[in-house]
PDB file of C-alpha atoms in Angstrom:
ATOM      1  CA  ALA A  13     212.378 128.192  26.351  1.00 76.00           C
ATOM      2  CA  GLN A  14     214.354 124.986  28.420  1.00 84.00           C
ATOM      3  CA  LYS A  15     211.819 122.990  30.734  1.00 91.00           C
ATOM      4  CA  VAL A  16     212.664 119.356  32.580  1.00 94.00           C
ATOM      5  CA  THR A  17     209.882 117.209  33.540  1.00 95.00           C
ATOM      6  CA  GLN A  18     210.181 114.726  35.834  1.00 95.00           C
ATOM      7  CA  ALA A  19     206.334 113.248  35.689  1.00 94.00           C
ATOM      8  CA  GLN A  20     206.814 110.880  38.500  1.00 96.00           C
ATOM      9  CA  THR A  21     206.080 112.741  41.733  1.00 94.00           C
ATOM     10  CA  GLU A  22     207.022 110.514  44.241  1.00 96.00           C
ATOM     11  CA  ILE A  23     207.762 106.300  44.446  1.00 97.00           C
ATOM     12  CA  SER A  24     208.327 103.702  46.472  1.00 97.00           C
ATOM     13  CA  VAL A  25     209.869 100.086  46.393  1.00 97.00           C
ATOM     14  CA  VAL A  26     210.860  97.616  49.006  1.00 97.00           C
ATOM     15  CA  GLU A  27     214.579  97.286  49.667  1.00 97.00           C
ATOM     16  CA  LYS A  28     216.287  95.773  46.323  1.00 97.00           C
ATOM     17  CA  GLU A  29     214.050  96.103  43.529  1.00 97.00           C
ATOM     18  CA  ASP A  30     215.293  98.456  40.651  1.00 97.00           C
ATOM     19  CA  VAL A  31     213.900 101.564  39.938  1.00 97.00           C
ATOM     20  CA  THR A  32     213.643 103.778  37.071  1.00 98.00           C
ATOM     21  CA  LEU A  33     213.675 107.836  37.102  1.00 98.00           C
ATOM     22  CA  ASP A  34     212.432 109.456  34.564  1.00 97.00           C
ATOM     23  CA  CYS A  35     213.462 113.093  33.192  1.00 98.00           C
ATOM     24  CA  VAL A  36     212.541 114.927  30.027  1.00 98.00           C
ATOM     25  CA  TYR A  37     213.733 118.066  28.784  1.00 97.00           C
ATOM     26  CA  GLU A  38     212.897 120.578  26.098  1.00 95.00           C
ATOM     27  CA  THR A  39     215.482 122.967  24.723  1.00 92.00           C
ATOM     28  CA  ARG A  40     216.674 124.252  21.410  1.00 89.00           C
ATOM     29  CA  ASP A  41     220.454 124.152  22.141  1.00 87.00           C
ATOM     30  CA  THR A  42     222.269 121.816  20.260  1.00 87.00           C
ATOM     31  CA  THR A  43     225.083 121.913  22.937  1.00 86.00           C
ATOM     32  CA  TYR A  44     223.998 121.014  26.773  1.00 89.00           C
ATOM     33  CA  TYR A  45     224.747 119.657  29.685  1.00 89.00           C
ATOM     34  CA  LEU A  46     221.958 117.473  31.711  1.00 92.00           C
ATOM     35  CA  PHE A  47     222.850 116.546  35.255  1.00 93.00           C
ATOM     36  CA  TRP A  48     221.851 113.999  37.806  1.00 96.00           C
ATOM     37  CA  TYR A  49     220.964 115.183  41.802  1.00 96.00           C
ATOM     38  CA  LYS A  50     220.617 114.063  44.676  1.00 97.00           C
ATOM     39  CA  GLN A  51     218.691 115.573  47.718  1.00 95.00           C
ATOM     40  CA  PRO A  52     218.858 113.605  51.244  1.00 93.00           C
ATOM     41  CA  PRO A  53     216.573 114.224  54.347  1.00 89.00           C
ATOM     42  CA  SER A  54     219.465 116.758  55.256  1.00 86.00           C
ATOM     43  CA  GLY A  55     218.693 119.235  52.614  1.00 87.00           C
ATOM     44  CA  GLU A  56     222.119 119.421  50.340  1.00 89.00           C
ATOM     45  CA  LEU A  57     221.982 118.669  46.869  1.00 93.00           C
ATOM     46  CA  VAL A  58     224.744 116.148  46.274  1.00 93.00           C
ATOM     47  CA  PHE A  59     226.144 116.009  42.776  1.00 92.00           C
ATOM     48  CA  LEU A  60     225.621 112.297  40.583  1.00 94.00           C
ATOM     49  CA  ILE A  61     226.063 113.267  37.199  1.00 92.00           C
ATOM     50  CA  ARG A  62     226.755 115.357  34.152  1.00 89.00           C
ATOM     51  CA  ARG A  63     226.451 114.333  31.072  1.00 89.00           C
ATOM     52  CA  ASN A  64     226.761 116.623  27.515  1.00 86.00           C
ATOM     53  CA  SER A  65     224.939 116.702  24.693  1.00 89.00           C
ATOM     54  CA  PHE A  66     227.339 115.062  22.627  1.00 88.00           C
ATOM     55  CA  ASP A  67     227.814 112.365  24.667  1.00 85.00           C
ATOM     56  CA  GLU A  68     224.859 109.374  24.608  1.00 82.00           C
ATOM     57  CA  GLN A  69     226.878 106.620  26.013  1.00 83.00           C
ATOM     58  CA  ASN A  70     224.970 105.116  28.703  1.00 85.00           C
ATOM     59  CA  GLU A  71     226.511 105.694  32.606  1.00 86.00           C
ATOM     60  CA  ILE A  72     227.123 103.253  35.021  1.00 87.00           C
ATOM     61  CA  SER A  73     228.219 103.966  38.793  1.00 88.00           C
ATOM     62  CA  GLY A  74     228.120 101.150  41.109  1.00 93.00           C
ATOM     63  CA  ARG A  75     224.034 100.807  41.488  1.00 94.00           C
ATOM     64  CA  TYR A  76     223.204 103.470  39.022  1.00 95.00           C
ATOM     65  CA  SER A  77     223.180 103.763  36.035  1.00 94.00           C
ATOM     66  CA  TRP A  78     221.841 106.682  33.255  1.00 94.00           C
ATOM     67  CA  ASN A  79     219.640 105.851  30.368  1.00 94.00           C
ATOM     68  CA  PHE A  80     220.856 109.747  27.737  1.00 94.00           C
ATOM     69  CA  GLN A  81     218.436 109.556  24.379  1.00 93.00           C
ATOM     70  CA  LYS A  82     218.213 111.973  22.375  1.00 92.00           C
ATOM     71  CA  SER A  83     215.893 110.698  20.268  1.00 92.00           C
ATOM     72  CA  THR A  84     213.023 111.097  23.208  1.00 95.00           C
ATOM     73  CA  SER A  85     214.910 113.648  25.176  1.00 95.00           C
ATOM     74  CA  SER A  86     215.196 111.508  28.142  1.00 96.00           C
ATOM     75  CA  PHE A  87     217.341 111.688  30.446  1.00 96.00           C
ATOM     76  CA  ASN A  88     216.350 108.268  32.819  1.00 97.00           C
ATOM     77  CA  PHE A  89     218.157 107.068  36.038  1.00 97.00           C
ATOM     78  CA  THR A  90     217.848 103.720  36.916  1.00 96.00           C
ATOM     79  CA  ILE A  91     219.107 102.089  40.837  1.00 97.00           C
ATOM     80  CA  THR A  92     219.464  99.110  41.006  1.00 96.00           C
ATOM     81  CA  ALA A  93     218.842  96.591  43.674  1.00 97.00           C
ATOM     82  CA  SER A  94     217.200  99.542  46.041  1.00 97.00           C
ATOM     83  CA  GLN A  95     218.269 100.741  49.570  1.00 97.00           C
ATOM     84  CA  VAL A  96     216.525 102.050  52.104  1.00 96.00           C
ATOM     85  CA  VAL A  97     219.787 104.841  51.922  1.00 95.00           C
ATOM     86  CA  ASP A  98     218.414 105.813  48.478  1.00 97.00           C
ATOM     87  CA  SER A  99     215.665 106.768  49.714  1.00 97.00           C
ATOM     88  CA  ALA A 100     215.834 110.796  48.674  1.00 97.00           C
ATOM     89  CA  VAL A 101     214.475 113.343  46.192  1.00 96.00           C
ATOM     90  CA  TYR A 102     216.110 113.097  43.065  1.00 97.00           C
ATOM     91  CA  PHE A 103     216.668 116.329  40.381  1.00 96.00           C
ATOM     92  CA  CYS A 104     217.051 116.261  37.010  1.00 96.00           C
ATOM     93  CA  ALA A 105     218.303 119.671  35.358  1.00 94.00           C
ATOM     94  CA  LEU A 106     219.608 121.167  32.425  1.00 92.00           C
ATOM     95  CA  SER A 107     222.533 123.422  31.459  1.00 88.00           C
ATOM     96  CA  GLU A 108     222.625 124.962  28.498  1.00 81.00           C
ATOM     97  CA  ASN A 109     226.172 126.581  26.943  1.00 62.00           C
ATOM     98  CA  ASN A 110     226.772 129.226  28.448  1.00 57.00           C
ATOM     99  CA  TYR A 111     227.618 130.947  31.954  1.00 56.00           C
ATOM    100  CA  GLY A 112     224.832 128.861  33.736  1.00 55.00           C
ATOM    101  CA  GLN A 113     222.335 130.777  34.848  1.00 61.00           C
ATOM    102  CA  ASN A 114     220.116 129.119  32.773  1.00 68.00           C
ATOM    103  CA  PHE A 115     220.062 126.077  34.771  1.00 82.00           C
ATOM    104  CA  VAL A 116     216.500 124.919  34.809  1.00 89.00           C
ATOM    105  CA  PHE A 117     215.755 121.794  37.655  1.00 91.00           C
ATOM    106  CA  GLY A 118     213.319 119.881  37.076  1.00 93.00           C
ATOM    107  CA  PRO A 119     209.952 119.249  39.789  1.00 92.00           C
ATOM    108  CA  GLY A 120     211.365 116.208  41.583  1.00 94.00           C
ATOM    109  CA  THR A 121     211.048 112.918  42.049  1.00 96.00           C
ATOM    110  CA  ARG A 122     210.756 111.528  46.216  1.00 96.00           C
ATOM    111  CA  LEU A 123     211.618 107.969  46.904  1.00 97.00           C
ATOM    112  CA  SER A 124     210.864 106.204  49.165  1.00 97.00           C
ATOM    113  CA  VAL A 125     212.519 102.576  49.713  1.00 97.00           C
ATOM    114  CA  LEU A 126     211.089 100.882  52.176  1.00 96.00           C
ATOM    115  CA  PRO A 127     212.438  98.094  54.615  1.00 94.00           C
TER     116      PRO A 127
ATOM    117  CA  ASP B  10     235.908 118.823  48.061  1.00 68.00           C
ATOM    118  CA  VAL B  11     233.787 121.282  47.373  1.00 68.00           C
ATOM    119  CA  LYS B  12     233.265 123.353  50.069  1.00 89.00           C
ATOM    120  CA  VAL B  13     229.336 125.793  49.644  1.00 94.00           C
ATOM    121  CA  THR B  14     228.574 127.043  53.339  1.00 95.00           C
ATOM    122  CA  GLN B  15     225.204 128.515  54.184  1.00 95.00           C
ATOM    123  CA  SER B  16     225.909 130.573  57.290  1.00 90.00           C
ATOM    124  CA  SER B  17     222.608 129.255  59.250  1.00 91.00           C
ATOM    125  CA  ARG B  18     220.351 126.048  58.811  1.00 93.00           C
ATOM    126  CA  TYR B  19     217.043 127.618  59.904  1.00 95.00           C
ATOM    127  CA  LEU B  20     215.871 131.198  60.627  1.00 96.00           C
ATOM    128  CA  VAL B  21     212.176 132.949  62.252  1.00 97.00           C
ATOM    129  CA  LYS B  22     212.512 136.096  61.341  1.00 96.00           C
ATOM    130  CA  ARG B  23     209.429 138.318  61.806  1.00 97.00           C
ATOM    131  CA  THR B  24     207.612 140.114  59.166  1.00 97.00           C
ATOM    132  CA  GLY B  25     208.955 143.451  57.922  1.00 96.00           C
ATOM    133  CA  GLU B  26     212.852 142.214  59.041  1.00 96.00           C
ATOM    134  CA  LYS B  27     215.544 143.192  56.762  1.00 96.00           C
ATOM    135  CA  VAL B  28     217.781 139.713  56.531  1.00 96.00           C
ATOM    136  CA  PHE B  29     220.443 138.133  55.555  1.00 96.00           C
ATOM    137  CA  LEU B  30     221.604 134.518  53.838  1.00 97.00           C
ATOM    138  CA  GLU B  31     225.270 134.529  53.645  1.00 96.00           C
ATOM    139  CA  CYS B  32     226.596 131.520  51.499  1.00 97.00           C
ATOM    140  CA  VAL B  33     230.838 131.179  51.202  1.00 97.00           C
ATOM    141  CA  GLN B  34     232.922 129.336  48.943  1.00 95.00           C
ATOM    142  CA  ASP B  35     236.418 127.357  48.737  1.00 93.00           C
ATOM    143  CA  MET B  36     236.977 126.281  45.141  1.00 88.00           C
ATOM    144  CA  ASP B  37     237.729 129.978  43.299  1.00 89.00           C
ATOM    145  CA  HIS B  38     234.347 129.636  41.504  1.00 89.00           C
ATOM    146  CA  GLU B  39     233.149 132.365  39.479  1.00 87.00           C
ATOM    147  CA  ASN B  40     229.909 131.865  39.487  1.00 89.00           C
ATOM    148  CA  MET B  41     227.273 131.637  42.456  1.00 93.00           C
ATOM    149  CA  PHE B  42     223.693 130.712  42.821  1.00 94.00           C
ATOM    150  CA  TRP B  43     220.803 132.040  45.042  1.00 96.00           C
ATOM    151  CA  TYR B  44     217.572 129.425  44.473  1.00 96.00           C
ATOM    152  CA  ARG B  45     214.250 128.940  46.469  1.00 96.00           C
ATOM    153  CA  GLN B  46     212.888 125.395  47.045  1.00 94.00           C
ATOM    154  CA  ASP B  47     208.685 125.287  47.461  1.00 92.00           C
ATOM    155  CA  PRO B  48     206.755 122.085  47.615  1.00 85.00           C
ATOM    156  CA  GLY B  49     206.228 121.040  44.122  1.00 79.00           C
ATOM    157  CA  LEU B  50     208.054 123.550  42.635  1.00 84.00           C
ATOM    158  CA  GLY B  51     211.173 122.378  42.894  1.00 85.00           C
ATOM    159  CA  LEU B  52     214.144 124.884  42.212  1.00 91.00           C
ATOM    160  CA  ARG B  53     213.387 128.406  41.183  1.00 92.00           C
ATOM    161  CA  LEU B  54     217.159 131.119  40.713  1.00 92.00           C
ATOM    162  CA  ILE B  55     216.566 133.861  42.601  1.00 95.00           C
ATOM    163  CA  TYR B  56     219.753 135.651  41.292  1.00 94.00           C
ATOM    164  CA  PHE B  57     223.255 134.806  40.424  1.00 91.00           C
ATOM    165  CA  SER B  58     226.229 136.156  39.834  1.00 92.00           C
ATOM    166  CA  TYR B  59     229.177 135.625  37.315  1.00 87.00           C
ATOM    167  CA  ASP B  60     231.878 137.536  38.777  1.00 87.00           C
ATOM    168  CA  VAL B  61     232.341 139.655  41.129  1.00 91.00           C
ATOM    169  CA  LYS B  62     230.326 142.784  41.639  1.00 88.00           C
ATOM    170  CA  MET B  63     228.540 141.135  39.096  1.00 90.00           C
ATOM    171  CA  LYS B  64     224.731 140.018  39.333  1.00 91.00           C
ATOM    172  CA  GLU B  65     221.757 139.138  37.133  1.00 90.00           C
ATOM    173  CA  LYS B  66     218.360 138.511  38.243  1.00 92.00           C
ATOM    174  CA  GLY B  67     217.138 134.623  38.122  1.00 90.00           C
ATOM    175  CA  ASP B  68     213.489 133.730  37.587  1.00 88.00           C
ATOM    176  CA  ILE B  69     212.168 135.071  40.420  1.00 94.00           C
ATOM    177  CA  PRO B  70     214.087 138.261  41.964  1.00 95.00           C
ATOM    178  CA  GLU B  71     211.098 140.087  43.244  1.00 95.00           C
ATOM    179  CA  GLY B  72     211.879 140.848  46.832  1.00 96.00           C
ATOM    180  CA  TYR B  73     215.160 139.952  47.154  1.00 97.00           C
ATOM    181  CA  SER B  74     218.585 141.738  46.295  1.00 97.00           C
ATOM    182  CA  VAL B  75     221.580 140.518  46.400  1.00 97.00           C
ATOM    183  CA  SER B  76     225.884 141.239  46.761  1.00 96.00           C
ATOM    184  CA  ARG B  77     228.747 140.391  46.373  1.00 96.00           C
ATOM    185  CA  GLU B  78     231.738 141.973  47.403  1.00 95.00           C
ATOM    186  CA  LYS B  79     234.574 138.784  47.014  1.00 95.00           C
ATOM    187  CA  LYS B  80     234.467 136.470  44.637  1.00 94.00           C
ATOM    188  CA  GLU B  81     234.326 133.872  47.505  1.00 95.00           C
ATOM    189  CA  ARG B  82     231.510 135.076  49.388  1.00 97.00           C
ATOM    190  CA  PHE B  83     227.169 135.592  48.071  1.00 97.00           C
ATOM    191  CA  SER B  84     224.413 137.227  50.509  1.00 97.00           C
ATOM    192  CA  LEU B  85     220.750 137.169  49.230  1.00 97.00           C
ATOM    193  CA  ILE B  86     219.305 139.921  51.181  1.00 97.00           C
ATOM    194  CA  LEU B  87     215.495 140.466  51.735  1.00 97.00           C
ATOM    195  CA  GLU B  88     215.120 143.878  52.676  1.00 94.00           C
ATOM    196  CA  SER B  89     211.657 143.603  54.165  1.00 96.00           C
ATOM    197  CA  ALA B  90     211.160 139.568  54.751  1.00 96.00           C
ATOM    198  CA  SER B  91     207.013 139.121  54.118  1.00 97.00           C
ATOM    199  CA  THR B  92     205.375 135.371  55.194  1.00 97.00           C
ATOM    200  CA  ASN B  93     205.116 134.237  51.178  1.00 96.00           C
ATOM    201  CA  GLN B  94     208.768 133.989  51.537  1.00 97.00           C
ATOM    202  CA  THR B  95     208.828 131.639  53.749  1.00 97.00           C
ATOM    203  CA  SER B  96     211.016 128.667  52.154  1.00 97.00           C
ATOM    204  CA  MET B  97     214.477 126.777  52.086  1.00 96.00           C
ATOM    205  CA  TYR B  98     217.206 129.114  50.351  1.00 97.00           C
ATOM    206  CA  LEU B  99     219.715 126.930  48.415  1.00 96.00           C
ATOM    207  CA  CYS B 100     223.215 128.742  47.443  1.00 96.00           C
ATOM    208  CA  ALA B 101     225.667 127.151  44.304  1.00 94.00           C
ATOM    209  CA  SER B 102     228.690 127.706  43.057  1.00 92.00           C
ATOM    210  CA  SER B 103     229.664 126.469  39.583  1.00 87.00           C
ATOM    211  CA  ASN B 104     232.768 127.511  37.385  1.00 78.00           C
ATOM    212  CA  PRO B 105     231.354 128.257  33.315  1.00 64.00           C
ATOM    213  CA  PRO B 106     230.441 125.256  30.941  1.00 57.00           C
ATOM    214  CA  GLY B 107     234.063 124.908  29.506  1.00 60.00           C
ATOM    215  CA  GLN B 108     234.995 124.259  33.152  1.00 63.00           C
ATOM    216  CA  LYS B 109     232.409 121.357  33.785  1.00 66.00           C
ATOM    217  CA  ASN B 110     229.293 123.477  34.751  1.00 74.00           C
ATOM    218  CA  ILE B 111     228.616 121.331  38.466  1.00 84.00           C
ATOM    219  CA  GLN B 112     226.678 123.134  40.371  1.00 88.00           C
ATOM    220  CA  TYR B 113     227.815 122.259  43.916  1.00 91.00           C
ATOM    221  CA  PHE B 114     225.066 123.174  46.908  1.00 93.00           C
ATOM    222  CA  GLY B 115     224.564 124.395  50.368  1.00 94.00           C
ATOM    223  CA  ALA B 116     222.899 122.500  52.987  1.00 93.00           C
ATOM    224  CA  GLY B 117     220.352 125.215  52.999  1.00 94.00           C
ATOM    225  CA  THR B 118     218.679 127.571  55.060  1.00 96.00           C
ATOM    226  CA  ARG B 119     215.045 127.244  55.436  1.00 95.00           C
ATOM    227  CA  LEU B 120     213.948 130.621  56.924  1.00 97.00           C
ATOM    228  CA  SER B 121     210.474 131.038  58.586  1.00 97.00           C
ATOM    229  CA  VAL B 122     208.709 134.480  58.792  1.00 97.00           C
ATOM    230  CA  LEU B 123     206.595 135.128  60.903  1.00 96.00           C
TER     231      LEU B 123
END
């Protein structure tokens, strides 16, 4: 069965600090997709990144970077030089190669960036 | 931009009422989903639909039903609302894995059942 674990329930950092959000997943499939979403206080989940299981290259997008390691089943998310606007709940999710119904979310990590 | 619109941001209903939550997407996506979100539990899938008139149960379908008469619209129905259905409800749509399989979400409906 698939499972996504985000061990950090809440994290607080001071603005300009770097912060890493951990995500560990379990799946028996060899083909799968990993995602990160951001949920700001407004409530809408915003898509950040999608990564398929065959692409282990790390990705950087501005202040955001993602580290995918199949050997440890982890897909960690780092925010460099955090800003107050980064305060949100962040969800990691896993989808196996089917019609998308097996889209499992982790419990989320609440990030608070203090000024 | 993909747009998923949920008809209400906030709803207050009484126990036993029939409740309809509506969701509309404008990207011609085949798949649509209803989740509920509760503190500490993350998002849990209630129902999903991969085509018009087609539906599949998710992890927690009890007490809910759905309707998809048109491709762009997916409705969640609480036949007889109960207090334990007080929650945030999120609708999403996506295309299948071969076409990115990214789920796009609406803003959510916060339902209170009194």
